Short mmCIF file of C-alpha atoms and ligand atoms in Angstrom, two decimals:
data_model
loop_
_atom_site.label_atom_id
_atom_site.label_comp_id
_atom_site.label_asym_id
_atom_site.label_seq_id
_atom_site.Cartn_x
_atom_site.Cartn_y
_atom_site.Cartn_z
CA MET K 1 17.74 33.78 8.99
CA THR K 2 14.04 34.41 8.67
CA ALA K 3 12.42 37.61 9.79
CA GLU K 4 10.70 35.67 12.58
CA ALA K 5 13.87 34.16 13.96
CA ALA K 6 16.14 37.18 13.63
CA PRO K 7 15.34 38.57 17.08
CA ALA K 8 16.33 35.27 18.78
CA ALA K 9 19.54 36.84 20.04
CA LEU K 10 17.47 39.47 21.85
CA PHE K 11 16.10 36.84 24.22
CA SER K 12 18.38 35.13 26.68
CA VAL K 13 17.98 31.37 26.78
CA PRO K 14 15.98 30.32 29.87
CA ASP K 15 17.96 28.33 32.46
CA ASN K 16 16.07 25.11 31.87
CA CYS K 17 16.46 25.23 28.08
CA PHE K 18 18.91 24.48 25.33
CA ALA K 19 19.14 26.75 22.29
CA LEU K 20 19.24 24.45 19.25
CA THR K 21 20.42 25.52 15.82
CA VAL K 22 18.29 24.31 12.95
CA THR K 23 20.37 22.44 10.37
CA ALA K 24 17.79 21.01 7.95
CA ILE K 25 14.10 21.21 7.10
CA GLN K 26 12.00 19.04 4.83
CA HIS K 27 8.38 19.76 3.98
CA TYR K 28 6.23 16.78 3.04
CA THR K 29 2.76 18.25 2.61
CA ASP K 30 1.02 21.46 3.54
CA ARG K 31 0.35 19.79 6.91
CA LEU K 32 3.63 17.99 7.68
CA PHE K 33 7.32 18.80 7.95
CA ARG K 34 10.48 17.52 9.56
CA PHE K 35 13.42 19.48 10.93
CA GLU K 36 16.85 18.69 12.29
CA THR K 37 19.01 20.55 14.79
CA ASP K 38 22.38 20.18 16.40
CA ARG K 39 22.46 18.27 19.69
CA PRO K 40 23.94 19.70 22.86
CA ASP K 41 26.63 17.38 24.29
CA SER K 42 24.93 17.24 27.66
CA PHE K 43 21.47 16.32 26.32
CA ARG K 44 20.70 12.68 27.04
CA PHE K 45 17.40 10.93 26.32
CA ARG K 46 16.00 7.49 25.69
CA SER K 47 14.72 6.64 22.22
CA GLY K 48 10.95 7.27 22.18
CA GLU K 49 10.92 10.13 24.71
CA PHE K 50 9.56 13.62 24.10
CA VAL K 51 10.69 17.15 24.94
CA MET K 52 9.09 20.59 25.00
CA ILE K 53 9.91 22.83 22.04
CA GLY K 54 9.37 26.57 21.66
CA LEU K 55 10.60 29.51 19.62
CA PRO K 56 12.70 32.23 21.26
CA GLY K 57 10.56 34.97 22.68
CA ALA K 58 9.51 36.78 25.80
CA LYS K 59 6.66 34.33 26.40
CA PRO K 60 7.36 31.25 24.31
CA VAL K 61 4.57 28.85 23.42
CA TRP K 62 5.72 25.34 24.36
CA ARG K 63 4.56 22.14 22.66
CA ALA K 64 5.56 18.54 23.25
CA TYR K 65 7.55 16.90 20.49
CA SER K 66 8.83 13.36 20.39
CA VAL K 67 12.49 13.24 19.49
CA ALA K 68 12.34 11.39 16.17
CA SER K 69 16.06 10.69 16.01
CA PRO K 70 17.56 7.81 18.01
CA ALA K 71 19.45 8.22 21.29
CA TRP K 72 22.83 7.58 19.64
CA ASP K 73 22.47 10.22 16.95
CA GLU K 74 24.47 13.44 17.12
CA ARG K 75 21.60 15.33 15.46
CA LEU K 76 18.11 15.84 16.84
CA GLU K 77 15.17 15.36 14.53
CA PHE K 78 11.50 16.32 14.96
CA PHE K 79 8.43 15.59 12.85
CA SER K 80 5.72 18.21 13.04
CA ILE K 81 2.25 19.04 11.94
CA LYS K 82 1.54 22.53 10.59
CA VAL K 83 -1.58 24.10 11.99
CA PRO K 84 -2.37 27.29 10.05
CA ASP K 85 -3.38 29.24 13.14
CA GLY K 86 -1.54 27.05 15.67
CA PRO K 87 0.23 29.23 18.25
CA LEU K 88 3.55 27.43 17.72
CA THR K 89 3.43 25.55 14.43
CA SER K 90 2.16 28.47 12.35
CA GLU K 91 5.59 30.07 13.10
CA LEU K 92 7.70 26.95 13.51
CA GLN K 93 6.88 25.81 9.98
CA LYS K 94 8.76 28.87 8.66
CA ILE K 95 12.11 28.04 10.29
CA GLN K 96 15.22 27.99 8.13
CA PRO K 97 18.71 26.53 8.61
CA GLY K 98 20.61 28.69 11.08
CA ASP K 99 17.50 29.66 13.07
CA THR K 100 17.23 28.96 16.78
CA VAL K 101 14.68 26.70 18.46
CA TRP K 102 14.47 26.34 22.23
CA MET K 103 14.13 22.94 23.87
CA ARG K 104 13.53 22.32 27.56
CA ARG K 105 16.32 20.24 29.02
CA LYS K 106 14.26 17.41 30.47
CA PRO K 107 13.03 14.58 28.22
CA THR K 108 10.23 12.30 29.40
CA GLY K 109 7.70 9.74 28.16
CA THR K 110 6.42 6.20 28.31
CA LEU K 111 7.08 5.03 24.74
CA VAL K 112 10.40 3.56 25.81
CA LEU K 113 11.65 -0.01 25.67
CA ASP K 114 12.14 0.06 29.46
CA ALA K 115 8.37 0.35 29.97
CA LEU K 116 7.71 -2.95 28.19
CA LEU K 117 8.17 -6.47 29.49
CA PRO K 118 10.35 -8.72 27.32
CA GLY K 119 8.50 -10.14 24.31
CA LYS K 120 8.99 -11.50 20.81
CA ARG K 121 7.12 -9.12 18.55
CA LEU K 122 6.87 -5.36 18.93
CA TYR K 123 3.97 -3.47 17.36
CA MET K 124 4.48 0.26 16.97
CA ILE K 125 1.04 1.59 16.05
CA SER K 126 0.83 5.18 14.85
CA THR K 127 -1.37 7.70 13.11
CA GLY K 128 -0.17 10.99 11.64
CA THR K 129 2.75 12.58 13.51
CA GLY K 130 2.44 9.80 16.08
CA ILE K 131 5.08 8.02 14.02
CA ALA K 132 7.76 10.33 15.51
CA PRO K 133 8.70 8.32 18.63
CA PHE K 134 8.86 5.20 16.46
CA ALA K 135 11.15 6.98 14.02
CA SER K 136 13.50 7.10 17.00
CA LEU K 137 12.95 3.52 18.18
CA MET K 138 13.19 1.97 14.72
CA ARG K 139 16.66 3.53 14.41
CA ASP K 140 17.83 2.23 17.81
CA PRO K 141 19.78 -1.06 17.74
CA GLU K 142 18.33 -1.99 21.14
CA THR K 143 14.89 -2.39 19.55
CA TYR K 144 16.22 -5.19 17.34
CA GLU K 145 18.22 -6.72 20.18
CA LYS K 146 15.07 -6.99 22.28
CA PHE K 147 12.57 -8.14 19.64
CA GLU K 148 12.51 -10.79 16.93
CA GLN K 149 10.06 -8.79 14.86
CA VAL K 150 9.30 -5.05 14.81
CA ILE K 151 6.09 -4.01 13.07
CA LEU K 152 5.50 -0.32 12.41
CA THR K 153 1.97 0.58 11.38
CA HIS K 154 1.32 4.10 10.17
CA SER K 155 -2.13 5.31 9.17
CA CYS K 156 -2.94 8.64 7.62
CA ARG K 157 -5.76 10.13 5.64
CA LEU K 158 -3.74 10.53 2.44
CA LYS K 159 -0.87 8.76 0.70
CA ALA K 160 1.38 11.83 0.71
CA GLU K 161 1.21 11.85 4.50
CA LEU K 162 2.83 8.41 4.63
CA ALA K 163 6.05 9.52 2.90
CA TYR K 164 8.09 10.01 6.09
CA GLY K 165 7.47 6.41 7.18
CA PHE K 166 8.54 5.03 3.80
CA GLU K 167 11.68 7.17 3.86
CA LEU K 168 12.56 6.01 7.36
CA THR K 169 12.12 2.34 6.56
CA GLU K 170 14.28 2.67 3.48
CA GLN K 171 16.88 4.55 5.50
CA VAL K 172 17.00 1.90 8.24
CA LEU K 173 17.19 -1.06 5.87
CA GLY K 174 19.86 0.67 3.79
CA HIS K 175 21.92 1.75 6.82
CA GLU K 176 25.38 0.25 7.21
CA PHE K 177 24.80 -1.15 10.73
CA LEU K 178 21.08 -0.85 11.39
CA GLY K 179 20.28 -2.52 8.08
CA GLU K 180 21.86 -5.76 9.23
CA LEU K 181 19.98 -5.70 12.53
CA ALA K 182 16.64 -4.74 11.01
CA GLU K 183 16.76 -7.01 7.97
CA GLY K 184 14.03 -9.63 8.23
CA LYS K 185 12.74 -8.01 11.45
CA LEU K 186 11.41 -4.59 10.54
CA VAL K 187 8.05 -4.50 8.79
CA HIS K 188 6.38 -1.28 7.69
CA TYR K 189 2.62 -1.42 7.19
CA ALA K 190 1.13 1.85 5.94
CA THR K 191 -2.58 2.49 5.51
CA THR K 192 -4.71 5.33 4.20
CA THR K 193 -8.25 6.07 5.25
CA ARG K 194 -9.39 8.69 2.75
CA GLU K 195 -7.52 7.83 -0.44
CA PRO K 196 -6.94 4.51 -2.21
CA SER K 197 -3.57 2.85 -1.49
CA ALA K 198 -2.06 -0.64 -1.13
CA HIS K 199 -3.59 -1.05 2.36
CA MET K 200 -6.68 0.83 3.31
CA GLY K 201 -8.57 1.35 6.53
CA ARG K 202 -8.21 2.36 10.14
CA VAL K 203 -5.68 0.24 11.99
CA THR K 204 -8.29 -0.54 14.63
CA ASP K 205 -10.59 -2.05 12.00
CA LEU K 206 -7.70 -3.99 10.49
CA ILE K 207 -6.89 -5.45 13.90
CA GLU K 208 -10.51 -6.27 14.69
CA ASN K 209 -11.20 -7.94 11.34
CA GLY K 210 -7.83 -9.72 11.36
CA ARG K 211 -6.72 -8.24 8.06
CA LEU K 212 -3.52 -6.81 9.57
CA PHE K 213 -2.38 -10.24 10.72
CA THR K 214 -3.32 -11.97 7.47
CA ASP K 215 -1.45 -9.34 5.47
CA LEU K 216 1.61 -9.64 7.71
CA GLY K 217 1.45 -13.42 7.98
CA VAL K 218 1.56 -13.34 11.78
CA PRO K 219 -0.78 -14.80 14.43
CA PRO K 220 -3.38 -12.56 16.12
CA LEU K 221 -2.37 -10.44 19.12
CA ASP K 222 -1.16 -12.47 22.08
CA PRO K 223 -0.07 -10.88 25.37
CA ALA K 224 2.34 -13.76 25.98
CA VAL K 225 4.60 -12.77 23.11
CA ASP K 226 3.42 -9.47 21.61
CA ARG K 227 4.18 -5.98 22.90
CA ILE K 228 2.39 -2.87 21.70
CA MET K 229 3.33 0.80 21.63
CA VAL K 230 0.65 3.26 20.53
CA CYS K 231 0.99 6.89 19.49
CA GLY K 232 -1.60 8.90 17.61
CA SER K 233 -4.81 10.79 18.02
CA MET K 234 -6.56 10.46 21.36
CA ALA K 235 -9.46 8.56 19.74
CA MET K 236 -7.13 6.03 18.10
CA ASN K 237 -5.15 5.60 21.33
CA MET K 238 -8.29 4.89 23.33
CA ASP K 239 -9.61 2.44 20.75
CA VAL K 240 -6.33 0.50 20.57
CA LYS K 241 -6.11 0.52 24.35
CA ALA K 242 -9.59 -1.05 24.56
CA ILE K 243 -8.63 -3.65 21.94
CA ALA K 244 -5.42 -4.51 23.80
CA GLN K 245 -7.11 -4.73 27.19
CA ALA K 246 -9.88 -6.91 25.76
CA ARG K 247 -7.15 -9.31 24.66
CA GLY K 248 -5.57 -9.41 28.11
CA PHE K 249 -2.73 -6.91 27.64
CA THR K 250 -1.75 -4.80 30.67
CA GLU K 251 -0.53 -1.22 30.38
CA GLY K 252 3.07 -0.51 31.30
CA SER K 253 4.92 2.51 32.64
CA ASN K 254 8.49 3.39 33.47
CA ALA K 255 7.96 2.28 37.05
CA ASP K 256 5.98 -0.83 36.20
CA PRO K 257 6.67 -2.35 32.75
CA GLY K 258 3.77 -4.02 30.98
CA GLN K 259 2.57 -5.41 27.68
CA PHE K 260 1.51 -2.16 26.03
CA VAL K 261 2.29 1.55 26.38
CA ILE K 262 0.50 4.54 25.02
CA GLU K 263 1.08 8.25 24.42
CA ARG K 264 -0.90 10.77 22.46
CA ALA K 265 0.70 12.45 19.48
CA PHE K 266 0.99 16.12 20.14
CA VAL K 267 -0.34 18.83 17.92
CA GLY K 268 0.61 22.47 17.75
P1 A2P S 301 -10.10 8.62 9.45
O1 A2P S 301 -9.70 9.27 8.15
O2 A2P S 301 -11.02 7.45 9.26
O3 A2P S 301 -10.60 9.60 10.48
P2 A2P S 301 -6.09 12.81 11.74
O4 A2P S 301 -5.50 13.34 10.46
O5 A2P S 301 -7.51 13.19 11.98
O6 A2P S 301 -5.20 13.01 12.93
O7 A2P S 301 -6.14 11.21 11.56
C1 A2P S 301 -5.01 10.46 11.23
C2 A2P S 301 -5.44 9.06 10.92
O8 A2P S 301 -5.95 8.45 12.11
C3 A2P S 301 -6.56 9.00 9.89
O9 A2P S 301 -6.24 8.00 8.95
C4 A2P S 301 -7.78 8.67 10.71
O10 A2P S 301 -8.75 7.94 10.03
C5 A2P S 301 -7.18 7.81 11.79
N1 A2P S 301 -8.03 7.74 12.99
C6 A2P S 301 -8.68 8.73 13.58
N2 A2P S 301 -9.38 8.29 14.65
C7 A2P S 301 -9.16 6.96 14.72
C8 A2P S 301 -9.59 5.93 15.60
N3 A2P S 301 -10.42 6.18 16.62
N4 A2P S 301 -9.13 4.69 15.39
C9 A2P S 301 -8.30 4.43 14.36
N5 A2P S 301 -7.86 5.34 13.49
C10 A2P S 301 -8.28 6.61 13.66
#
């Protein structure tokens, strides 16, 4: 137990929360880490949804986190930024196995398959920690049942920040059951914007100049067959939204499914 988490037992778990036990942590860079917890039996969610996370305390600071693990998984996984003076993540980044994290009981969100109309090709467009809801969806068999092709784009400033996406893709394709479903369907397209790498540039530019489609060997965006999920910085979300709308895509929601859905990636 860390010094920070030791007093957890002093605080009684609020009624609307689960107390999760941390089981694993992996640090990728000085700005990014991933952690896993146990999963309460009664916690149900749809792949792609988010929850509120906080550390035990008298007045916890709550932040939204997409559940990065799929709905079928018995663990919960989260992918987080570390903000040096962030009210939550400056402490959360220090958690150790055995520590307690609080999670509000109610999941929510629009990056769910139910909010999209049927289509052939699913684009999951992310920047930074915005990959988290797609880490869930790309590990859900339903994604491959519903779509013939699943394209995950992940853009970050630096190569090291792309590691989680590469790990996930390898994990899915190497998985006993998911691998068979995802084989030939799942495509991972990673770009950097501030360091040389195999694919460079903002995803918005790569869509506008057609490079993304040439590289992938697919036709340009078409609302008749393509579906888009977007999760990243507010600026990226707004730019992709404008691109999608200019091409005739309509925004979906849980109540009214459409051709694209959007959610901002949350920072601590
Ligand atoms: P850039 O380096 O050109 O700003 P951040 O670390 O600031 O959250 O950004 C994550 C990634 O999102 C970076 O690669 C960044 O590119 C990119 N990005 C930021 N704003 C936009 C935008 N409006 N459209 C597309 N990509 C963006």
